[in-house]
Amino acid sequence: MKKVMYVLLLAQSTFLMAQKVVVTPYGEKVTVATGANNGLSTTAGDVQLGGTLIKPTKITTSAANSLEINSGGTSASPVSALKLVDGNQGAGKVLTSDANGVATWQLAKTTIIGGVVPDAPFTGATRSDAQDKFTAYTGCNITLPPGKWRLEFGSWIQIGGSGAPEGWWSSIFFSTSNSTYVPLTLANGLKLNSIIIPDLYSNSTKDKYGTGMVFVDLTAKTGDTTIYLWAYAAVQSTGTPLTTTNVTLTSMNGLAGGFGPYTYLVASNID
């Protein structure tokens, strides 16, 4: 029994030491190991923190003993002192706390993201809902991370084709697909069907201009979402039956003119 107690006391007294082999007064050899774990290592008899913490770790400090991370950098030669990888990290983001103090990387208060607008007019493949109603993708799109966004656009749509259609009225809408119409959900939960482009000329004009803004809620998304700008036009036949092969909708991208550009797509984040 004395032998066992001695070994236990010896193991306890050497807990903070590196692995060693000791000899008891009875001539028996006993190996004592600290069993370093959770980012701990033993160096020269000391237990040190310097590895990867593999278990949940909580650091509690007093008001007089706050936690300090000092990288040794100076204003002239700064050295990064903190790296937090939560899956949402990215250039220009800020560390933001929720109501429980849980911090994650979030977009800065004001972030502007520009959309993709081709440098030249883009004629999309038209699709017909009826003989006088046509839609087409404009070639313009924008990719946004999760969050709430104010999406602003400017559009110039030109109606044409061998069927010589006359313009009647038109609108634009957003879709999450560039090949089919998938309505975009707005911040208030409604589906965005279309935004009417006012005519600046008579009903018979083939050029339709318009600007607008919508609020989009992507907070429930787990990754980036690409939003595509589509055009819709109701047209009148001048005698030739109108089909998707003789009616075209062209987004006049890349044409700045004297006062343009007329086609643009830009988003800014909102709280």
mmCIF file of C-alpha atoms in Angstrom:
data_model
loop_
_atom_site.group_PDB
_atom_site.id
_atom_site.type_symbol
_atom_site.label_atom_id
_atom_site.label_comp_id
_atom_site.label_asym_id
_atom_site.label_seq_id
_atom_site.Cartn_x
_atom_site.Cartn_y
_atom_site.Cartn_z
ATOM 1 C CA MET A 1 0.000 0.000 0.000
ATOM 2 C CA LYS A 2 2.861 2.368 0.860
ATOM 3 C CA LYS A 3 4.417 1.597 -2.496
ATOM 4 C CA VAL A 4 1.227 2.559 -4.336
ATOM 5 C CA MET A 5 0.835 5.807 -2.377
ATOM 6 C CA TYR A 6 4.396 6.771 -3.128
ATOM 7 C CA VAL A 7 3.961 6.253 -6.845
ATOM 8 C CA LEU A 8 0.754 8.339 -6.836
ATOM 9 C CA LEU A 9 2.425 11.182 -4.959
ATOM 10 C CA LEU A 10 5.379 11.039 -7.293
ATOM 11 C CA ALA A 11 3.125 11.192 -10.360
ATOM 12 C CA GLN A 12 1.258 14.169 -8.920
ATOM 13 C CA SER A 13 4.447 16.093 -8.133
ATOM 14 C CA THR A 14 5.753 15.610 -11.667
ATOM 15 C CA PHE A 15 2.481 16.510 -13.475
ATOM 16 C CA LEU A 16 3.981 19.687 -14.946
ATOM 17 C CA MET A 17 7.170 17.960 -16.062
ATOM 18 C CA ALA A 18 7.986 16.275 -19.337
ATOM 19 C CA GLN A 19 7.861 12.507 -19.557
ATOM 20 C CA LYS A 20 10.492 10.959 -17.291
ATOM 21 C CA VAL A 21 11.572 7.631 -15.856
ATOM 22 C CA VAL A 22 12.073 7.670 -12.089
ATOM 23 C CA VAL A 23 13.294 4.987 -9.673
ATOM 24 C CA THR A 24 11.447 4.371 -6.428
ATOM 25 C CA PRO A 25 13.284 3.651 -3.148
ATOM 26 C CA TYR A 26 12.496 0.014 -3.816
ATOM 27 C CA GLY A 27 14.495 0.040 -7.060
ATOM 28 C CA GLU A 28 11.475 -0.044 -9.367
ATOM 29 C CA LYS A 29 11.389 2.105 -12.514
ATOM 30 C CA VAL A 30 8.212 4.160 -13.054
ATOM 31 C CA THR A 31 7.417 6.200 -16.234
ATOM 32 C CA VAL A 32 5.495 9.414 -15.574
ATOM 33 C CA ALA A 33 3.872 11.332 -18.490
ATOM 34 C CA THR A 34 1.825 14.531 -18.345
ATOM 35 C CA GLY A 35 -0.340 13.555 -21.320
ATOM 36 C CA ALA A 36 -0.251 16.950 -23.069
ATOM 37 C CA ASN A 37 -3.556 17.651 -24.847
ATOM 38 C CA ASN A 38 -5.724 20.418 -26.383
ATOM 39 C CA GLY A 39 -2.890 22.497 -27.740
ATOM 40 C CA LEU A 40 -0.552 21.901 -24.801
ATOM 41 C CA SER A 41 3.059 20.858 -25.136
ATOM 42 C CA THR A 42 5.804 20.040 -22.639
ATOM 43 C CA THR A 43 9.128 21.772 -23.078
ATOM 44 C CA ALA A 44 12.012 21.598 -20.593
ATOM 45 C CA GLY A 45 9.658 20.507 -17.842
ATOM 46 C CA ASP A 46 7.073 23.225 -18.526
ATOM 47 C CA VAL A 47 3.566 22.772 -19.866
ATOM 48 C CA GLN A 48 3.049 25.360 -22.613
ATOM 49 C CA LEU A 49 0.155 26.557 -24.761
ATOM 50 C CA GLY A 50 1.217 26.801 -28.359
ATOM 51 C CA GLY A 51 -0.514 24.161 -30.410
ATOM 52 C CA THR A 52 -3.984 23.736 -31.918
ATOM 53 C CA LEU A 53 -6.845 23.765 -29.427
ATOM 54 C CA ILE A 54 -8.827 20.668 -30.337
ATOM 55 C CA LYS A 55 -11.437 20.939 -27.586
ATOM 56 C CA PRO A 56 -13.906 23.712 -26.680
ATOM 57 C CA THR A 57 -11.871 26.228 -24.699
ATOM 58 C CA LYS A 58 -13.081 29.041 -22.469
ATOM 59 C CA ILE A 59 -10.836 31.843 -21.229
ATOM 60 C CA THR A 60 -12.192 33.793 -18.252
ATOM 61 C CA THR A 61 -10.487 36.993 -17.101
ATOM 62 C CA SER A 62 -11.165 39.452 -14.313
ATOM 63 C CA ALA A 63 -11.805 43.156 -14.798
ATOM 64 C CA ALA A 64 -8.247 43.852 -13.669
ATOM 65 C CA ASN A 65 -6.799 41.158 -15.860
ATOM 66 C CA SER A 66 -8.238 41.620 -19.358
ATOM 67 C CA LEU A 67 -7.096 39.464 -22.240
ATOM 68 C CA GLU A 68 -4.388 41.011 -24.385
ATOM 69 C CA ILE A 69 -2.998 39.754 -27.683
ATOM 70 C CA ASN A 70 0.276 41.478 -28.472
ATOM 71 C CA SER A 71 1.956 40.658 -31.774
ATOM 72 C CA GLY A 72 4.887 42.976 -31.177
ATOM 73 C CA GLY A 73 4.045 45.094 -34.182
ATOM 74 C CA THR A 74 4.301 48.883 -34.345
ATOM 75 C CA SER A 75 2.521 51.571 -36.350
ATOM 76 C CA ALA A 76 5.524 51.662 -38.652
ATOM 77 C CA SER A 77 5.755 47.884 -38.926
ATOM 78 C CA PRO A 78 2.366 46.343 -38.033
ATOM 79 C CA VAL A 79 2.139 42.607 -37.409
ATOM 80 C CA SER A 80 -1.233 40.859 -37.571
ATOM 81 C CA ALA A 81 -2.328 39.618 -34.150
ATOM 82 C CA LEU A 82 -5.629 37.875 -34.793
ATOM 83 C CA LYS A 83 -7.042 35.485 -37.389
ATOM 84 C CA LEU A 84 -10.645 34.296 -37.191
ATOM 85 C CA VAL A 85 -11.878 31.808 -39.789
ATOM 86 C CA ASP A 86 -15.644 31.246 -39.513
ATOM 87 C CA GLY A 87 -16.471 30.495 -43.162
ATOM 88 C CA ASN A 88 -17.827 33.989 -43.718
ATOM 89 C CA GLN A 89 -14.469 35.783 -43.754
ATOM 90 C CA GLY A 90 -13.634 38.028 -46.688
ATOM 91 C CA ALA A 91 -11.861 41.207 -47.725
ATOM 92 C CA GLY A 92 -13.276 44.362 -46.144
ATOM 93 C CA LYS A 93 -15.560 42.586 -43.667
ATOM 94 C CA VAL A 94 -15.920 43.603 -40.021
ATOM 95 C CA LEU A 95 -16.233 41.477 -36.885
ATOM 96 C CA THR A 96 -19.821 41.819 -35.666
ATOM 97 C CA SER A 97 -21.500 40.568 -32.508
ATOM 98 C CA ASP A 98 -25.031 39.245 -32.135
ATOM 99 C CA ALA A 99 -27.224 39.699 -29.042
ATOM 100 C CA ASN A 100 -25.378 36.886 -27.245
ATOM 101 C CA GLY A 101 -21.890 38.187 -27.960
ATOM 102 C CA VAL A 102 -21.172 35.624 -30.675
ATOM 103 C CA ALA A 103 -18.915 37.276 -33.245
ATOM 104 C CA THR A 104 -18.852 36.574 -36.984
ATOM 105 C CA TRP A 105 -17.408 38.343 -39.983
ATOM 106 C CA GLN A 106 -20.003 40.513 -41.700
ATOM 107 C CA LEU A 107 -20.040 43.047 -44.496
ATOM 108 C CA ALA A 108 -19.044 46.571 -43.548
ATOM 109 C CA LYS A 109 -21.832 49.048 -42.902
ATOM 110 C CA THR A 110 -21.662 50.334 -46.465
ATOM 111 C CA THR A 111 -20.681 47.940 -49.208
ATOM 112 C CA ILE A 112 -21.184 48.652 -52.897
ATOM 113 C CA ILE A 113 -21.176 45.786 -55.397
ATOM 114 C CA GLY A 114 -21.319 46.450 -59.116
ATOM 115 C CA GLY A 115 -23.070 44.088 -61.465
ATOM 116 C CA VAL A 116 -21.898 42.558 -64.728
ATOM 117 C CA VAL A 117 -22.993 44.641 -67.713
ATOM 118 C CA PRO A 118 -21.700 43.610 -71.169
ATOM 119 C CA ASP A 119 -19.713 46.218 -73.094
ATOM 120 C CA ALA A 120 -21.985 45.866 -76.111
ATOM 121 C CA PRO A 121 -25.727 45.452 -76.788
ATOM 122 C CA PHE A 122 -26.983 42.005 -75.830
ATOM 123 C CA THR A 123 -29.844 40.287 -77.636
ATOM 124 C CA GLY A 124 -31.284 37.499 -75.542
ATOM 125 C CA ALA A 125 -33.224 34.526 -76.812
ATOM 126 C CA THR A 126 -36.852 35.620 -76.635
ATOM 127 C CA ARG A 127 -39.596 33.600 -75.002
ATOM 128 C CA SER A 128 -43.264 34.205 -75.670
ATOM 129 C CA ASP A 129 -46.083 34.084 -73.122
ATOM 130 C CA ALA A 130 -48.524 34.976 -75.892
ATOM 131 C CA GLN A 131 -48.353 36.344 -79.441
ATOM 132 C CA ASP A 132 -47.788 39.880 -78.201
ATOM 133 C CA LYS A 133 -45.826 39.295 -74.977
ATOM 134 C CA PHE A 134 -42.108 38.467 -74.992
ATOM 135 C CA THR A 135 -39.309 38.127 -72.426
ATOM 136 C CA ALA A 136 -35.518 37.843 -72.714
ATOM 137 C CA TYR A 137 -32.422 37.866 -70.515
ATOM 138 C CA THR A 138 -30.496 41.135 -70.893
ATOM 139 C CA GLY A 139 -26.984 39.820 -70.282
ATOM 140 C CA CYS A 140 -26.795 41.828 -67.027
ATOM 141 C CA ASN A 141 -26.384 40.112 -63.669
ATOM 142 C CA ILE A 142 -25.054 40.671 -60.179
ATOM 143 C CA THR A 143 -23.728 38.250 -57.541
ATOM 144 C CA LEU A 144 -24.465 39.019 -53.890
ATOM 145 C CA PRO A 145 -23.499 37.313 -50.622
ATOM 146 C CA PRO A 146 -26.070 36.665 -47.869
ATOM 147 C CA GLY A 147 -27.594 39.839 -46.438
ATOM 148 C CA LYS A 148 -30.140 42.542 -47.182
ATOM 149 C CA TRP A 149 -29.526 44.573 -50.314
ATOM 150 C CA ARG A 150 -30.800 47.632 -52.122
ATOM 151 C CA LEU A 151 -30.634 46.746 -55.808
ATOM 152 C CA GLU A 152 -30.643 49.657 -58.269
ATOM 153 C CA PHE A 153 -30.822 49.426 -62.049
ATOM 154 C CA GLY A 154 -30.967 51.425 -65.216
ATOM 155 C CA SER A 155 -32.317 49.832 -68.383
ATOM 156 C CA TRP A 156 -32.575 50.610 -72.082
ATOM 157 C CA ILE A 157 -34.478 47.959 -74.023
ATOM 158 C CA GLN A 158 -34.858 48.070 -77.796
ATOM 159 C CA ILE A 159 -37.619 46.067 -79.500
ATOM 160 C CA GLY A 160 -36.797 44.739 -82.968
ATOM 161 C CA GLY A 161 -36.765 41.769 -85.271
ATOM 162 C CA SER A 162 -37.840 40.835 -88.794
ATOM 163 C CA GLY A 163 -41.483 40.809 -87.719
ATOM 164 C CA ALA A 164 -41.249 44.621 -87.391
ATOM 165 C CA PRO A 165 -43.150 44.761 -84.092
ATOM 166 C CA GLU A 166 -44.282 48.055 -82.653
ATOM 167 C CA GLY A 167 -43.509 48.710 -79.013
ATOM 168 C CA TRP A 168 -46.493 48.883 -76.696
ATOM 169 C CA TRP A 169 -45.367 48.760 -73.082
ATOM 170 C CA SER A 170 -42.507 47.038 -71.277
ATOM 171 C CA SER A 171 -41.025 46.202 -67.903
ATOM 172 C CA ILE A 172 -38.010 44.546 -66.356
ATOM 173 C CA PHE A 173 -37.778 41.877 -63.685
ATOM 174 C CA PHE A 174 -35.143 39.861 -61.861
ATOM 175 C CA SER A 175 -34.692 36.102 -61.886
ATOM 176 C CA THR A 176 -32.336 33.677 -60.191
ATOM 177 C CA SER A 177 -31.823 31.976 -63.573
ATOM 178 C CA ASN A 178 -30.588 33.241 -66.932
ATOM 179 C CA SER A 179 -32.537 30.607 -68.873
ATOM 180 C CA THR A 180 -35.964 30.626 -67.243
ATOM 181 C CA TYR A 181 -38.039 32.925 -65.100
ATOM 182 C CA VAL A 182 -37.616 32.236 -61.366
ATOM 183 C CA PRO A 183 -39.176 35.169 -59.449
ATOM 184 C CA LEU A 184 -36.949 36.897 -56.931
ATOM 185 C CA THR A 185 -38.222 37.216 -53.364
ATOM 186 C CA LEU A 186 -38.165 40.775 -52.055
ATOM 187 C CA ALA A 187 -37.346 41.856 -48.502
ATOM 188 C CA ASN A 188 -41.063 41.977 -47.632
ATOM 189 C CA GLY A 189 -41.549 38.373 -48.762
ATOM 190 C CA LEU A 190 -43.380 39.230 -51.982
ATOM 191 C CA LYS A 191 -42.360 37.787 -55.329
ATOM 192 C CA LEU A 192 -41.028 40.349 -57.784
ATOM 193 C CA ASN A 193 -42.916 39.867 -61.032
ATOM 194 C CA SER A 194 -41.920 43.007 -62.909
ATOM 195 C CA ILE A 195 -41.129 46.708 -62.677
ATOM 196 C CA ILE A 196 -42.765 48.796 -65.375
ATOM 197 C CA ILE A 197 -40.472 50.948 -67.520
ATOM 198 C CA PRO A 198 -42.212 54.224 -68.334
ATOM 199 C CA ASP A 199 -42.373 55.251 -71.974
ATOM 200 C CA LEU A 200 -40.462 58.420 -72.692
ATOM 201 C CA TYR A 201 -41.900 58.563 -76.199
ATOM 202 C CA SER A 202 -45.134 57.427 -77.813
ATOM 203 C CA ASN A 203 -46.517 53.915 -77.389
ATOM 204 C CA SER A 204 -45.178 52.964 -80.799
ATOM 205 C CA THR A 205 -41.533 53.596 -79.903
ATOM 206 C CA LYS A 206 -39.202 50.618 -79.948
ATOM 207 C CA ASP A 207 -36.871 52.053 -77.300
ATOM 208 C CA LYS A 208 -37.839 51.700 -73.647
ATOM 209 C CA TYR A 209 -35.910 53.447 -70.867
ATOM 210 C CA GLY A 210 -36.278 53.157 -67.125
ATOM 211 C CA THR A 211 -34.619 53.125 -63.726
ATOM 212 C CA GLY A 212 -35.715 51.608 -60.459
ATOM 213 C CA MET A 213 -34.792 50.089 -57.112
ATOM 214 C CA VAL A 214 -35.870 47.028 -55.143
ATOM 215 C CA PHE A 215 -34.949 45.620 -51.731
ATOM 216 C CA VAL A 216 -33.779 42.017 -51.667
ATOM 217 C CA ASP A 217 -33.415 39.822 -48.571
ATOM 218 C CA LEU A 218 -30.781 37.100 -48.990
ATOM 219 C CA THR A 219 -30.068 36.528 -45.298
ATOM 220 C CA ALA A 220 -31.417 32.968 -45.461
ATOM 221 C CA LYS A 221 -29.003 31.991 -48.245
ATOM 222 C CA THR A 222 -25.953 29.902 -47.406
ATOM 223 C CA GLY A 223 -23.807 31.152 -50.270
ATOM 224 C CA ASP A 224 -23.595 33.757 -53.014
ATOM 225 C CA THR A 225 -26.695 34.334 -55.140
ATOM 226 C CA THR A 226 -26.528 35.496 -58.754
ATOM 227 C CA ILE A 227 -29.469 37.641 -59.847
ATOM 228 C CA TYR A 228 -30.211 38.095 -63.560
ATOM 229 C CA LEU A 229 -31.913 41.099 -65.137
ATOM 230 C CA TRP A 230 -34.662 40.245 -67.634
ATOM 231 C CA ALA A 231 -36.745 42.353 -70.022
ATOM 232 C CA TYR A 232 -40.441 42.022 -70.802
ATOM 233 C CA ALA A 233 -42.253 43.714 -73.670
ATOM 234 C CA ALA A 234 -45.804 43.761 -74.968
ATOM 235 C CA VAL A 235 -45.677 44.506 -78.683
ATOM 236 C CA GLN A 236 -48.110 45.080 -81.530
ATOM 237 C CA SER A 237 -48.001 43.337 -84.852
ATOM 238 C CA THR A 238 -47.814 45.417 -88.037
ATOM 239 C CA GLY A 239 -49.251 42.567 -90.076
ATOM 240 C CA THR A 240 -46.772 39.731 -89.685
ATOM 241 C CA PRO A 241 -47.609 37.141 -87.011
ATOM 242 C CA LEU A 242 -45.100 37.585 -84.219
ATOM 243 C CA THR A 243 -43.038 34.647 -82.937
ATOM 244 C CA THR A 244 -39.870 34.140 -80.910
ATOM 245 C CA THR A 245 -37.940 33.928 -84.198
ATOM 246 C CA ASN A 246 -38.973 37.335 -85.565
ATOM 247 C CA VAL A 247 -39.113 39.400 -82.357
ATOM 248 C CA THR A 248 -35.966 40.459 -80.528
ATOM 249 C CA LEU A 249 -35.404 42.266 -77.240
ATOM 250 C CA THR A 250 -31.995 43.907 -77.039
ATOM 251 C CA SER A 251 -30.491 45.416 -73.913
ATOM 252 C CA MET A 252 -28.467 48.395 -75.096
ATOM 253 C CA ASN A 253 -25.544 47.711 -72.787
ATOM 254 C CA GLY A 254 -22.277 49.592 -73.013
ATOM 255 C CA LEU A 255 -23.747 52.612 -74.815
ATOM 256 C CA ALA A 256 -22.988 55.676 -72.735
ATOM 257 C CA GLY A 257 -23.975 58.332 -75.250
ATOM 258 C CA GLY A 258 -23.690 61.939 -74.152
ATOM 259 C CA PHE A 259 -25.375 61.414 -70.783
ATOM 260 C CA GLY A 260 -25.078 57.686 -70.077
ATOM 261 C CA PRO A 261 -24.440 54.963 -69.226
ATOM 262 C CA TYR A 262 -28.094 54.039 -69.510
ATOM 263 C CA THR A 263 -27.728 50.404 -68.435
ATOM 264 C CA TYR A 264 -26.321 49.665 -65.000
ATOM 265 C CA LEU A 265 -26.805 47.313 -62.069
ATOM 266 C CA VAL A 266 -25.461 48.052 -58.590
ATOM 267 C CA ALA A 267 -26.253 46.912 -55.037
ATOM 268 C CA SER A 268 -25.555 48.372 -51.600
ATOM 269 C CA ASN A 269 -26.049 46.522 -48.323
ATOM 270 C CA ILE A 270 -28.574 47.660 -45.730
ATOM 271 C CA ASP A 271 -28.966 46.869 -42.023
#
